[in-house]
CSV table of C-alpha atoms and ligand atoms in Angstrom, one decimal:
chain,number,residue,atom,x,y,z
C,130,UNK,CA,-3.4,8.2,13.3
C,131,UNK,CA,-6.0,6.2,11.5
C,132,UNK,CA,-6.0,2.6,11.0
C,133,UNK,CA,-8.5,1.1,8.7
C,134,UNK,CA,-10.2,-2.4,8.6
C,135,UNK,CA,-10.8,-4.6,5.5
C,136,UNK,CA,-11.8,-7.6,4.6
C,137,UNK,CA,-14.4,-10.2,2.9
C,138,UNK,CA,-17.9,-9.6,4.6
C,139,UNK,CA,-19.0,-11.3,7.7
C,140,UNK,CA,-15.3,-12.0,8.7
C,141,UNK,CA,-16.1,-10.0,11.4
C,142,UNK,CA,-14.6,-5.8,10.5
C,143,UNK,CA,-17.8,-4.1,12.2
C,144,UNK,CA,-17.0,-6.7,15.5
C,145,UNK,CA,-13.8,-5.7,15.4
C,146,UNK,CA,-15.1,-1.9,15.3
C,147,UNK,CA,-17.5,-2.2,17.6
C,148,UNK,CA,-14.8,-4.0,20.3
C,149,UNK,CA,-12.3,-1.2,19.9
C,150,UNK,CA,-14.6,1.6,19.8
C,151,UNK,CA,-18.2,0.8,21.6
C,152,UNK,CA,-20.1,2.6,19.0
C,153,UNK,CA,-23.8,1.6,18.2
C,154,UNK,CA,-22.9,-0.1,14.5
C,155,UNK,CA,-24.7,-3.4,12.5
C,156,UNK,CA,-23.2,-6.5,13.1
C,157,UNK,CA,-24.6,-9.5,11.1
C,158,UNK,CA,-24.4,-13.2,9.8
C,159,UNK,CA,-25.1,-12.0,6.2
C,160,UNK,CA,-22.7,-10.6,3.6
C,161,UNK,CA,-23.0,-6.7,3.0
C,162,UNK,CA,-24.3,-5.6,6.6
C,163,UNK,CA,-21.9,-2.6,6.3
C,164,UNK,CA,-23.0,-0.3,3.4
C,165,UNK,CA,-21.4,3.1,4.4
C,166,UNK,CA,-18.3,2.9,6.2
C,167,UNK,CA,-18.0,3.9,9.8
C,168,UNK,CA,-15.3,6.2,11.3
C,169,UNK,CA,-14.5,5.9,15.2
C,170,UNK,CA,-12.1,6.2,18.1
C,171,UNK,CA,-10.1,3.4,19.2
C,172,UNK,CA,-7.3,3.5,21.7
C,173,UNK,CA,-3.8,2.2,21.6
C,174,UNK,CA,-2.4,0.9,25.2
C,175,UNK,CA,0.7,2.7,26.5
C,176,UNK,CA,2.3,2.5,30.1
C,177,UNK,CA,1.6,5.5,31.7
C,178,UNK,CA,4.4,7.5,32.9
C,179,UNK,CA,2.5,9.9,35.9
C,180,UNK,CA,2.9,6.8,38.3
C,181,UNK,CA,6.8,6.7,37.9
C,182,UNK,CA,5.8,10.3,40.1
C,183,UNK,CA,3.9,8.5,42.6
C,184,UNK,CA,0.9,10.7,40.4
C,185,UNK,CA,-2.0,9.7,38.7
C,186,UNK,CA,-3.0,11.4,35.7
C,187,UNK,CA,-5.8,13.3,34.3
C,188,UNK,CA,-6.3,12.9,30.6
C,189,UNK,CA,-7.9,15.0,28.4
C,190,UNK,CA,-8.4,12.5,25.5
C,191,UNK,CA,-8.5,8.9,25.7
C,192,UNK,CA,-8.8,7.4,29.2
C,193,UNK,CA,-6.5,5.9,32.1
C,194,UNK,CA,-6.8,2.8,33.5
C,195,UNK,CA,-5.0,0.4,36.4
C,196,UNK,CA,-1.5,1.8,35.0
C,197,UNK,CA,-2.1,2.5,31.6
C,198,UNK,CA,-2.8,5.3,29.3
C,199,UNK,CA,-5.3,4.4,26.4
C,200,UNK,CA,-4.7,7.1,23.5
C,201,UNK,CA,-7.3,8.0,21.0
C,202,UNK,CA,-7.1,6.7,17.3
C,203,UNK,CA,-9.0,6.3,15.0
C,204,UNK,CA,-10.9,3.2,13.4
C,205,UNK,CA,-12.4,2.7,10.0
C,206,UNK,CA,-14.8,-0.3,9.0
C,207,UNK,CA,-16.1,-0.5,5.9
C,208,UNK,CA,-17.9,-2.9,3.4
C,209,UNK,CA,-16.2,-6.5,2.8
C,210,UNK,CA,-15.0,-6.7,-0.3
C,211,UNK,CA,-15.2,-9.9,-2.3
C,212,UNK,CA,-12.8,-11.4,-5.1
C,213,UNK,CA,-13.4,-9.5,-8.8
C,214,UNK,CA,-14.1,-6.7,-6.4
C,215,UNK,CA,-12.4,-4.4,-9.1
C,216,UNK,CA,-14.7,-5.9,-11.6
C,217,UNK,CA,-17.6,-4.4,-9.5
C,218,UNK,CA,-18.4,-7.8,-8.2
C,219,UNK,CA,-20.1,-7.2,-4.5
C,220,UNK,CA,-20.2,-3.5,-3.8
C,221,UNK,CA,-16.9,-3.2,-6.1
C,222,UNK,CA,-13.5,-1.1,-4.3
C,223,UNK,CA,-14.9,1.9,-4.8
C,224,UNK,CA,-15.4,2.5,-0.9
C,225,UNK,CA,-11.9,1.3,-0.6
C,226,UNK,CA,-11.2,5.0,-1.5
C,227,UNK,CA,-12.4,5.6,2.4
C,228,UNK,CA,-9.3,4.0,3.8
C,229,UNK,CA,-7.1,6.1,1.9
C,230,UNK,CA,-6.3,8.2,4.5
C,231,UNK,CA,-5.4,5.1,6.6
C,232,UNK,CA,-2.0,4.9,8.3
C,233,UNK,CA,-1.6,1.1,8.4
C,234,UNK,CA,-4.6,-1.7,7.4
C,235,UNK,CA,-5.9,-4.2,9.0
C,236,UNK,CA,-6.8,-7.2,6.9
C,237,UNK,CA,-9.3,-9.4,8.9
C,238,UNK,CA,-9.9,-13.0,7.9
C,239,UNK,CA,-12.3,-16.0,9.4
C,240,UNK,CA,-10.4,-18.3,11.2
C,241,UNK,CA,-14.0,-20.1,12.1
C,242,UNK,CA,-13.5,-21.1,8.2
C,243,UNK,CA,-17.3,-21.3,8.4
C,244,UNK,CA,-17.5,-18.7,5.4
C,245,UNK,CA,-17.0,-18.6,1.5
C,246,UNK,CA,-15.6,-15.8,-0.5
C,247,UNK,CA,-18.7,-13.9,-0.6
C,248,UNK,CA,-18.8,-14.0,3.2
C,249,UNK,CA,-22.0,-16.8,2.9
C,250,UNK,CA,-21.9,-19.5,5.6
C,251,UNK,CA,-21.0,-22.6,5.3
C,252,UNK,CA,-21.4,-25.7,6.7
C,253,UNK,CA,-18.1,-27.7,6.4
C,254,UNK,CA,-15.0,-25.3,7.3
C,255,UNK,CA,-12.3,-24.2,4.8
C,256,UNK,CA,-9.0,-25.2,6.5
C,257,UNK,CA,-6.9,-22.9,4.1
C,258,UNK,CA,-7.6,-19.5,5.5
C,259,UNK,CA,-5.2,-17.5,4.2
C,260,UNK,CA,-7.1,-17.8,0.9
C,261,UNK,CA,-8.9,-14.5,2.5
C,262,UNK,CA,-6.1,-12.8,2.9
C,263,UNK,CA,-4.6,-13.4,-0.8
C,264,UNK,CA,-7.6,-12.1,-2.9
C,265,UNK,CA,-7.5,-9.3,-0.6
C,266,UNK,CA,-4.1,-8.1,-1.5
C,267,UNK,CA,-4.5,-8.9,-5.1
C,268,UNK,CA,-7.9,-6.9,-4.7
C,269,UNK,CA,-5.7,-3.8,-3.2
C,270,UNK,CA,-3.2,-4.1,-5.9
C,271,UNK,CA,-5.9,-3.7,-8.4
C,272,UNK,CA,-7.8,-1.2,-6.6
C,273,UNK,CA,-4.3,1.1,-6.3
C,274,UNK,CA,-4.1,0.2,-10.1
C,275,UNK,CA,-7.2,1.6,-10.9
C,276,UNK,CA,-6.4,5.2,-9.0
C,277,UNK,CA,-3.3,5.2,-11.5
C,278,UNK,CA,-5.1,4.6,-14.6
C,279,UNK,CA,-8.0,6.9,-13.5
C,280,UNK,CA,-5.3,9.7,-14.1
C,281,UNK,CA,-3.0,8.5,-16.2
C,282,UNK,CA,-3.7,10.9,-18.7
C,283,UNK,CA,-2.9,13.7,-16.1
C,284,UNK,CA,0.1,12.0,-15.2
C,285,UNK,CA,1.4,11.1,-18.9
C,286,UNK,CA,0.4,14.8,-19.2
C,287,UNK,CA,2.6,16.4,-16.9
C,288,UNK,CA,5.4,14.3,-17.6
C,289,UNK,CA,5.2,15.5,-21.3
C,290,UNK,CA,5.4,19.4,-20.2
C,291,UNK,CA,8.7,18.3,-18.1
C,292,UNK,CA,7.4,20.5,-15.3
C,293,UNK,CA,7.5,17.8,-12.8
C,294,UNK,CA,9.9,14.4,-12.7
C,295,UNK,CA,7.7,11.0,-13.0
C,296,UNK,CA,8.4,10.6,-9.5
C,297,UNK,CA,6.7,13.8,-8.4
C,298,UNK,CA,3.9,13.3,-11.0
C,299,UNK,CA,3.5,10.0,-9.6
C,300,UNK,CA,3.5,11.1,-6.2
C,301,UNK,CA,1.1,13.6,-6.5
C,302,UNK,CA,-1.4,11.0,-7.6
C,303,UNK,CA,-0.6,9.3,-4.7
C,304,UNK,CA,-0.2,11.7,-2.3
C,305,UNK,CA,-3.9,10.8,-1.2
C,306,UNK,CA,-2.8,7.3,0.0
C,307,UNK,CA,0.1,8.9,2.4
C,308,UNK,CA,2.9,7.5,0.2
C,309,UNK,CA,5.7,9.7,0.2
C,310,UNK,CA,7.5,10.8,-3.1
C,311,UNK,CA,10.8,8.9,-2.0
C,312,UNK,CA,8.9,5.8,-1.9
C,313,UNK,CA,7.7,6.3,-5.0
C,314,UNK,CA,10.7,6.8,-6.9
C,315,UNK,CA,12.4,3.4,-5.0
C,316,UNK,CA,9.7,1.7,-6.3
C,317,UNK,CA,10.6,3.1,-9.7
C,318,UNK,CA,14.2,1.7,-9.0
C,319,UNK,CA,12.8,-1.9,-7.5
C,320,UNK,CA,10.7,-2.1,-10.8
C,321,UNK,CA,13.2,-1.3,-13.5
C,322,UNK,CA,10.7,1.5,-14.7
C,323,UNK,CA,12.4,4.2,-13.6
C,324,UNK,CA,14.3,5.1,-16.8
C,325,UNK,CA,11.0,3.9,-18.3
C,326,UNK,CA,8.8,6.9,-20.3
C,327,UNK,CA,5.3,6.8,-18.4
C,328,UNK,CA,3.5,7.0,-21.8
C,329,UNK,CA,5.7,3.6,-22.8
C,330,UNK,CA,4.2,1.8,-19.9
C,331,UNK,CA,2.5,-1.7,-20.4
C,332,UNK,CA,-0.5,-3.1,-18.4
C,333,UNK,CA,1.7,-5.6,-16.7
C,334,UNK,CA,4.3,-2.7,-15.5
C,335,UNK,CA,1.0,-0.8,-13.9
C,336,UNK,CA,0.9,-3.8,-12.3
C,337,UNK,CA,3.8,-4.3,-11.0
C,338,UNK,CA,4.4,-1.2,-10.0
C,339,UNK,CA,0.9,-0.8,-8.2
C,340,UNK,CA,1.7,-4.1,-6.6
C,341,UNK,CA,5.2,-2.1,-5.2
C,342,UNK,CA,2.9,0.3,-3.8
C,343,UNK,CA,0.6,-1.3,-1.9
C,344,UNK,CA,3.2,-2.9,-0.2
C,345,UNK,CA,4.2,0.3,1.5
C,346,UNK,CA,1.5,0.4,3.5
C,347,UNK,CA,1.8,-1.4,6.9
C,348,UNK,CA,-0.7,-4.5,7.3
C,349,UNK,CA,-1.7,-6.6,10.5
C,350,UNK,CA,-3.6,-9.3,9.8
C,351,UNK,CA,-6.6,-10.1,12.4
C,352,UNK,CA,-7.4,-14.2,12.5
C,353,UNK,CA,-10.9,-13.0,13.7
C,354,UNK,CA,-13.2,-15.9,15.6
C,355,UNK,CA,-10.6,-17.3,17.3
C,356,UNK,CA,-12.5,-18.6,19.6
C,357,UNK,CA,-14.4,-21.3,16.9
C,358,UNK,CA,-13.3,-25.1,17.1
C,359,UNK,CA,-10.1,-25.8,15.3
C,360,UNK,CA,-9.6,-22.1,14.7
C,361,UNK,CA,-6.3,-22.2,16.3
C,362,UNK,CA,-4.7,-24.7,14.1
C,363,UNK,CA,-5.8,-22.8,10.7
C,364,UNK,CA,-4.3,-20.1,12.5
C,365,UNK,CA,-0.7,-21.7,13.2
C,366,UNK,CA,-1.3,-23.0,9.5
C,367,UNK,CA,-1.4,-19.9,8.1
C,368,UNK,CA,1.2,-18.2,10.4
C,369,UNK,CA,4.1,-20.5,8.9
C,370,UNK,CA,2.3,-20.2,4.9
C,371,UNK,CA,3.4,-16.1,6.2
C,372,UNK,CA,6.2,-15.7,8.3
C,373,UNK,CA,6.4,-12.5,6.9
C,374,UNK,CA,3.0,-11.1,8.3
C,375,UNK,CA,1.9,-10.1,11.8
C,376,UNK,CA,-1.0,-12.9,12.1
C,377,UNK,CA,-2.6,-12.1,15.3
C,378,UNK,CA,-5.7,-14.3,16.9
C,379,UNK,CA,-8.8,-12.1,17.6
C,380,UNK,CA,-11.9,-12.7,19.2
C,381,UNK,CA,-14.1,-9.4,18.5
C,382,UNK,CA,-17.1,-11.0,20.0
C,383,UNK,CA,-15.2,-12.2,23.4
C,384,UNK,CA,-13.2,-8.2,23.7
C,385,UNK,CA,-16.7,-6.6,23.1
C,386,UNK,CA,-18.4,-8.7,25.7
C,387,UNK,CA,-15.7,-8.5,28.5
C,388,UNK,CA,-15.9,-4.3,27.7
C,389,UNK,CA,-19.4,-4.4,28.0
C,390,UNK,CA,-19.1,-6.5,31.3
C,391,UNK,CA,-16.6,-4.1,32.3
C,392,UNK,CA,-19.0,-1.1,31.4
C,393,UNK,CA,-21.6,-2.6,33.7
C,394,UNK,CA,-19.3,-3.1,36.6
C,395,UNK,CA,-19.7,-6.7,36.8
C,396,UNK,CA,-15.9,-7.4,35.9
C,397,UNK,CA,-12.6,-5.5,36.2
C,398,UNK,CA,-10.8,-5.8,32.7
C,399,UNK,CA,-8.3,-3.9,31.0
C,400,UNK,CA,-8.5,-4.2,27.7
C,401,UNK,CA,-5.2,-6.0,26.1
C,402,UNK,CA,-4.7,-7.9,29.5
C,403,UNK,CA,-4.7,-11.8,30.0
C,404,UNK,CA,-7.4,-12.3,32.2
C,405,UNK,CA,-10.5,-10.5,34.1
C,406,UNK,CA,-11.6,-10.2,37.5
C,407,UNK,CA,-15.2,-10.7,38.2
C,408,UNK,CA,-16.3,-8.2,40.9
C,409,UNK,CA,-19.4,-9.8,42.0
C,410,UNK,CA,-20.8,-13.2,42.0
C,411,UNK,CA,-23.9,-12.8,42.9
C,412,UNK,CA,-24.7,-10.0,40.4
C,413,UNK,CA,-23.9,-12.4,37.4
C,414,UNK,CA,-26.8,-14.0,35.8
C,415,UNK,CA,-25.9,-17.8,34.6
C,416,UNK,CA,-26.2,-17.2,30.9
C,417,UNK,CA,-23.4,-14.2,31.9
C,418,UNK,CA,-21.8,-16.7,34.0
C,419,UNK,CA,-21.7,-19.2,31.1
C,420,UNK,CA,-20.1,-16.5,28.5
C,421,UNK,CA,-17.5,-15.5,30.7
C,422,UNK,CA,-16.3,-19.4,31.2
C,423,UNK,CA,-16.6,-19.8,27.5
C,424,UNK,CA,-14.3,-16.8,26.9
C,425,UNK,CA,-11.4,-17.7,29.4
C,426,UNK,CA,-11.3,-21.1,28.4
C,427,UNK,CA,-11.5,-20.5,24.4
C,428,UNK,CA,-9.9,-17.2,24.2
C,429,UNK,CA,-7.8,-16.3,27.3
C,430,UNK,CA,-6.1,-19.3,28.1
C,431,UNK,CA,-5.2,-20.1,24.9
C,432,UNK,CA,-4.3,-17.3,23.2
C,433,UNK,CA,-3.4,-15.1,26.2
C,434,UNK,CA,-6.0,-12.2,25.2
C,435,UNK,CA,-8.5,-11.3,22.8
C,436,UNK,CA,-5.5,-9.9,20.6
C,437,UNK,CA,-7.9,-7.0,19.8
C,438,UNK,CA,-5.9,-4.4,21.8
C,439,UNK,CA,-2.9,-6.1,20.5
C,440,UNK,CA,-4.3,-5.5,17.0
C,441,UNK,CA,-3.9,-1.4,17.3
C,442,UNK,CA,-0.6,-1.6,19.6
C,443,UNK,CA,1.1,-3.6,16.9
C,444,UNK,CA,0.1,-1.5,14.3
C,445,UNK,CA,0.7,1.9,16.1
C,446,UNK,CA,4.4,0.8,17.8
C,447,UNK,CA,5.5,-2.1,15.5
C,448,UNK,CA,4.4,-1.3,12.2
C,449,UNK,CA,4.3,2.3,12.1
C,450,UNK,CA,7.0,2.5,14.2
C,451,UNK,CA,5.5,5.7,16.4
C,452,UNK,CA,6.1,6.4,19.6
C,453,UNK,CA,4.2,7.8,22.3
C,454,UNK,CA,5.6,11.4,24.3
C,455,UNK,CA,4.2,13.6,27.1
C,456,UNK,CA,4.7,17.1,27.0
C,457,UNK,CA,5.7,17.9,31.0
C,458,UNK,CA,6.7,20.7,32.7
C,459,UNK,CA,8.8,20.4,36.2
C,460,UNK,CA,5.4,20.4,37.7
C,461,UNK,CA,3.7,17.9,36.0
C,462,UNK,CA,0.6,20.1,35.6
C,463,UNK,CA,-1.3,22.5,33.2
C,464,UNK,CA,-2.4,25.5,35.1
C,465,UNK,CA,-5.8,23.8,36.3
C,466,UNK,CA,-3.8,21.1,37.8
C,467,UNK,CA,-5.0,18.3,35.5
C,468,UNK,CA,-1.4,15.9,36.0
C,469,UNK,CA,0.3,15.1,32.8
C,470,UNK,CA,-3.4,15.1,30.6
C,471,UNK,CA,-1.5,15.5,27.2
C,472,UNK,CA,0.1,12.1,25.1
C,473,UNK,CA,1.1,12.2,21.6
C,474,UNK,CA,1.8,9.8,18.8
C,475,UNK,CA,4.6,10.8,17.1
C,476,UNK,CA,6.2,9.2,13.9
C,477,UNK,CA,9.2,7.5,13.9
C,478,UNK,CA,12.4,10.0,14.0
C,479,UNK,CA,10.4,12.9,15.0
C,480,UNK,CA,12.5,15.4,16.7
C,481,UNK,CA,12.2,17.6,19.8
C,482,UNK,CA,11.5,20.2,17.3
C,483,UNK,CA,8.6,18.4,15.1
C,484,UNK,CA,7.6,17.2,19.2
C,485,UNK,CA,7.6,21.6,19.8
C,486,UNK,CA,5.4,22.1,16.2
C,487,UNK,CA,2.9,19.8,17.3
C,488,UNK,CA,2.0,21.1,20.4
C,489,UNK,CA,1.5,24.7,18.7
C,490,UNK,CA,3.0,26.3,15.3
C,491,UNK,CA,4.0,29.1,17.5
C,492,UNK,CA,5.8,27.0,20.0
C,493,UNK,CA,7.9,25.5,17.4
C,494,UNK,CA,8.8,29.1,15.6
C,495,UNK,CA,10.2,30.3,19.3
C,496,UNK,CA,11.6,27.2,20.1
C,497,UNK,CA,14.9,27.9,22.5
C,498,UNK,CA,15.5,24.0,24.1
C,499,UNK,CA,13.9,20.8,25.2
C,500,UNK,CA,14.8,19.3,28.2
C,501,UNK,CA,13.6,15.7,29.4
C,502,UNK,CA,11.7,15.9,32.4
C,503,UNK,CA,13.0,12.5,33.9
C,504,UNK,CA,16.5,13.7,33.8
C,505,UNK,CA,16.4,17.5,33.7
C,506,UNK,CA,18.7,17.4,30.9
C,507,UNK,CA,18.9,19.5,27.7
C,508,UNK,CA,17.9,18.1,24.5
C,509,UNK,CA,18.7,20.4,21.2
C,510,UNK,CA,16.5,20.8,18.4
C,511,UNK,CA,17.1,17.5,16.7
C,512,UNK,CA,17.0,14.9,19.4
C,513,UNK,CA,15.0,12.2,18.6
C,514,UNK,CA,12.2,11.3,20.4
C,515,UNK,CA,12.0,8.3,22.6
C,516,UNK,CA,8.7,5.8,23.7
C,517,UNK,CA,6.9,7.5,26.5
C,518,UNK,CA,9.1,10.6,26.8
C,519,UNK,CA,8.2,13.1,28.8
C,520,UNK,CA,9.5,16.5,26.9
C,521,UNK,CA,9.1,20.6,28.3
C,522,UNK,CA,9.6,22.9,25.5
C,523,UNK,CA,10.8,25.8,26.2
C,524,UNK,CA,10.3,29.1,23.8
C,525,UNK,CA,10.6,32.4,23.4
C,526,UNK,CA,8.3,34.7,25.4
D,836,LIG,N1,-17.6,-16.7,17.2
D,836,LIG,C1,-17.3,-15.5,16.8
D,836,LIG,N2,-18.2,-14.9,15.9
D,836,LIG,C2,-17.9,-13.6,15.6
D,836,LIG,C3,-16.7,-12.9,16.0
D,836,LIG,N3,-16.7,-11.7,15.5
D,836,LIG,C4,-17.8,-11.6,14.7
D,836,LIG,N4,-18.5,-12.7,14.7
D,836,LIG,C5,-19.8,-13.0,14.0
D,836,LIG,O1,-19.6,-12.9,12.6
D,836,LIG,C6,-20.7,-12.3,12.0
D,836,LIG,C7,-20.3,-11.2,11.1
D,836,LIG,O2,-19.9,-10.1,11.9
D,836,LIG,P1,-19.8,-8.6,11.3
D,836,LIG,O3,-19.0,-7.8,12.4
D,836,LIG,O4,-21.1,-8.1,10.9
D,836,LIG,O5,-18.9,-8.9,10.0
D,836,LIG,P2,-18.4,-7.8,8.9
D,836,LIG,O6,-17.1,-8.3,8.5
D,836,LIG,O7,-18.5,-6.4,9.4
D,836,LIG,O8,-19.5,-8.1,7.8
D,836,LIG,P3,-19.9,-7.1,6.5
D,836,LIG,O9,-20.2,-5.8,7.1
D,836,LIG,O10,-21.2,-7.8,6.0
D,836,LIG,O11,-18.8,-7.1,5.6
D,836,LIG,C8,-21.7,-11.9,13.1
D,836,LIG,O12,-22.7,-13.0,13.2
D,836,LIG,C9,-20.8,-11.9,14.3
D,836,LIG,O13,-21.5,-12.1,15.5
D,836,LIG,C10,-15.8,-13.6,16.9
D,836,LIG,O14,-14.8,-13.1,17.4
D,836,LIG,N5,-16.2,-14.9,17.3
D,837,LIG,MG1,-19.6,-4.8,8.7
């Protein structure tokens, strides 16, 4: 599972990184402080299922926490990307070629309004910003437009020797940006080019069609600095310009702090949650003091988190549509005793089976039955898995 951040520079990506992941990474006010992208882990919040046992567990990725499970995924930042980005303005789209791999995006925008295009500061705020968000798409249309036309010939090729339908040639192209053939060919249909020779194509049915494509992949949009003055009404502003989108408030800055806090002992805070606890007083210096009362009065109250941990959940579960299973035995336990330490994201409609090949190829080749744990009942092969499952396999010897 990868999910991969983009957006004009200084909007706040590397924050945003750096608050989901607590790596070491730059974080400027200037345009361009991200060169080369960076890849890290992240962790999407799930109730955890041991204490149902009266157990707590022991994971063996991600971490657990006051009743919940927090699952490795992982995070790409990379350089912002300004309008005419396909043009080679800024540092071009080229790098956008590092989020292929990405299962859903998230588009971050400055709801401070305190930046131009090129990620520059300004002194009076742009109310409109959503403006951020629609240069970005057009930017990831062209971008998709330009992986096309890099192989057209390839493609215009293959479709000449008849070997392959436009759909597969198309497809394979593609198949580096996770879209699936079958998307490709309901594009096709939803762009009247299906019928259409590939050779006979125009520059404005590339476009079209590249357009199609981008919207298959799942985006979340961040309204990063949430926490500025009047950030909350270009937020609500831009939520009704987009009913369609997920807009969601962030405050990297105020998540990365509180983790930090957390990190130090100072505070008790689970990442996601609507408030903090502080666990000491006396340990906190004022200008501490002063940051945690600026974060719960412009951040927690009013938005009811810092939306970052919301950021991954909603792309992970709402989006994507995964879901998150435990493989379980009766006992609970692997043979060292660690208590339930294995949780997988699975893709929507994944069956028991898929559930039995992802655990081990072997598993899934001696698969006899599933049963689910909670109720000791037997699942066949193509059950579909449920959120937070817990699912035995059991195989041939
Ligand atoms: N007030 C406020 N400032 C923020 C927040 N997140 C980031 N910033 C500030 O915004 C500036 C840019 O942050 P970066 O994380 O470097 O932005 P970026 O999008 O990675 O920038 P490039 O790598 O240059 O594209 C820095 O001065 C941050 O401290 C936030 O939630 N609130
Ligand atoms: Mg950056």
């Amino acid at each position: 599972m990868k999910l991969g951040l983009v957006g004009k520079p200084s909007v706040g990506k590397s924050s945003l990184f750096k608050a989901m992941t607590l790596a070491e990474v730059d974080i400027a006010d200037y345009p361009f402080t991200t060169i080369d992208p960076n890849v890290g882990v992240g962790y999407v919040k799930v109730k955890e299922v041991a204490l149902e046992f009266g157990k707590e567990p022991n994971p063996r990725h991600g971490y657990y926490l006051k009743g919940y499970r927090f699952v490795p995924v992982e995070i790409i930042d990379v350089a912002g990307l300004v309008p005419g980005a396909h043009e080679g303005k800024g540092l071009g789209n080229k790098f956008l070629d590092d989020l292929r791999q990405a299962d859903a995006l998230i588009v971050v925008v400055d709801a401070s309004g305190k930046t131009n295009e090129k990620g520059e500061a300004v002194n009076s705020a742009n109310e409109d910003i959503s403006k951020d968000f629609e240069f970005l798409l057009h930017e990831l249309d062209m971008w998709i437009k330009g992986i096309l036309e890099r192989n057209w010939q390839k493609i215009a090729r293959l479709e000449m020797q008849k070997v392959k339908s436009s759909e597969e040639v198309i497809a394979d192209v593609l198949s580096g940006l996770k879209i699936k053939e079958e998307d490709v060919k309901k594009a096709l249909l939803d762009t009247g080019l299906y019928e259409k020779q590939l050779v006979q194509w125009s520059d404005d049915d590339l476009m079209r069609f590249s357009k199609h494509i981008r919207k298959l992949k799942p985006i979340v949009v961040a309204a990063n600095k949430a926490d500025t003055p009047g950030a909350k009404e270009r937020i609500e502003a831009m939520k009704k310009k987009y009913p369609d989108y997920t807009i969601i408030p962030t405050s990297a800055q105020a998540e990365l702090a509180l983790k930090l806090a957390a990190k130090q002992g100072l505070i008790e805070y689970v990442p996601g949650d609507s408030d903090f606890k502080v666990l000491d007083e006396s340990k906190l210096t004022e200008k501490q003091k002063n940051a945690l009362e600026y974060i719960k009065k412009n951040v927690l109250d009013v938005y009811g988190s810092t939306g970052v941990q919301q950021l991954i959940d909603t792309a992970v579960f709402d989006l994507l549509g995964y879901v998150a299973v435990f493989p379980g035995g009766s006992k609970l336990e692997d043979k060292d005793g660690n208590v339930l330490p294995d949780c997988f994201l699975m893709p929507p409609g994944s069956t028991a089976l898929d559930f039995a090949y992802r655990l081990h190829k072997d598993i899934g080749d001696k698969f006899v039955k599933a049963i689910d744990v909670r109720t000791k009942k037997v699942l066949g092969k193509d059950y579909v898995l449920k959120h937070l499952d817990i699912i035995e396999i059991m195989h041939q010897a």
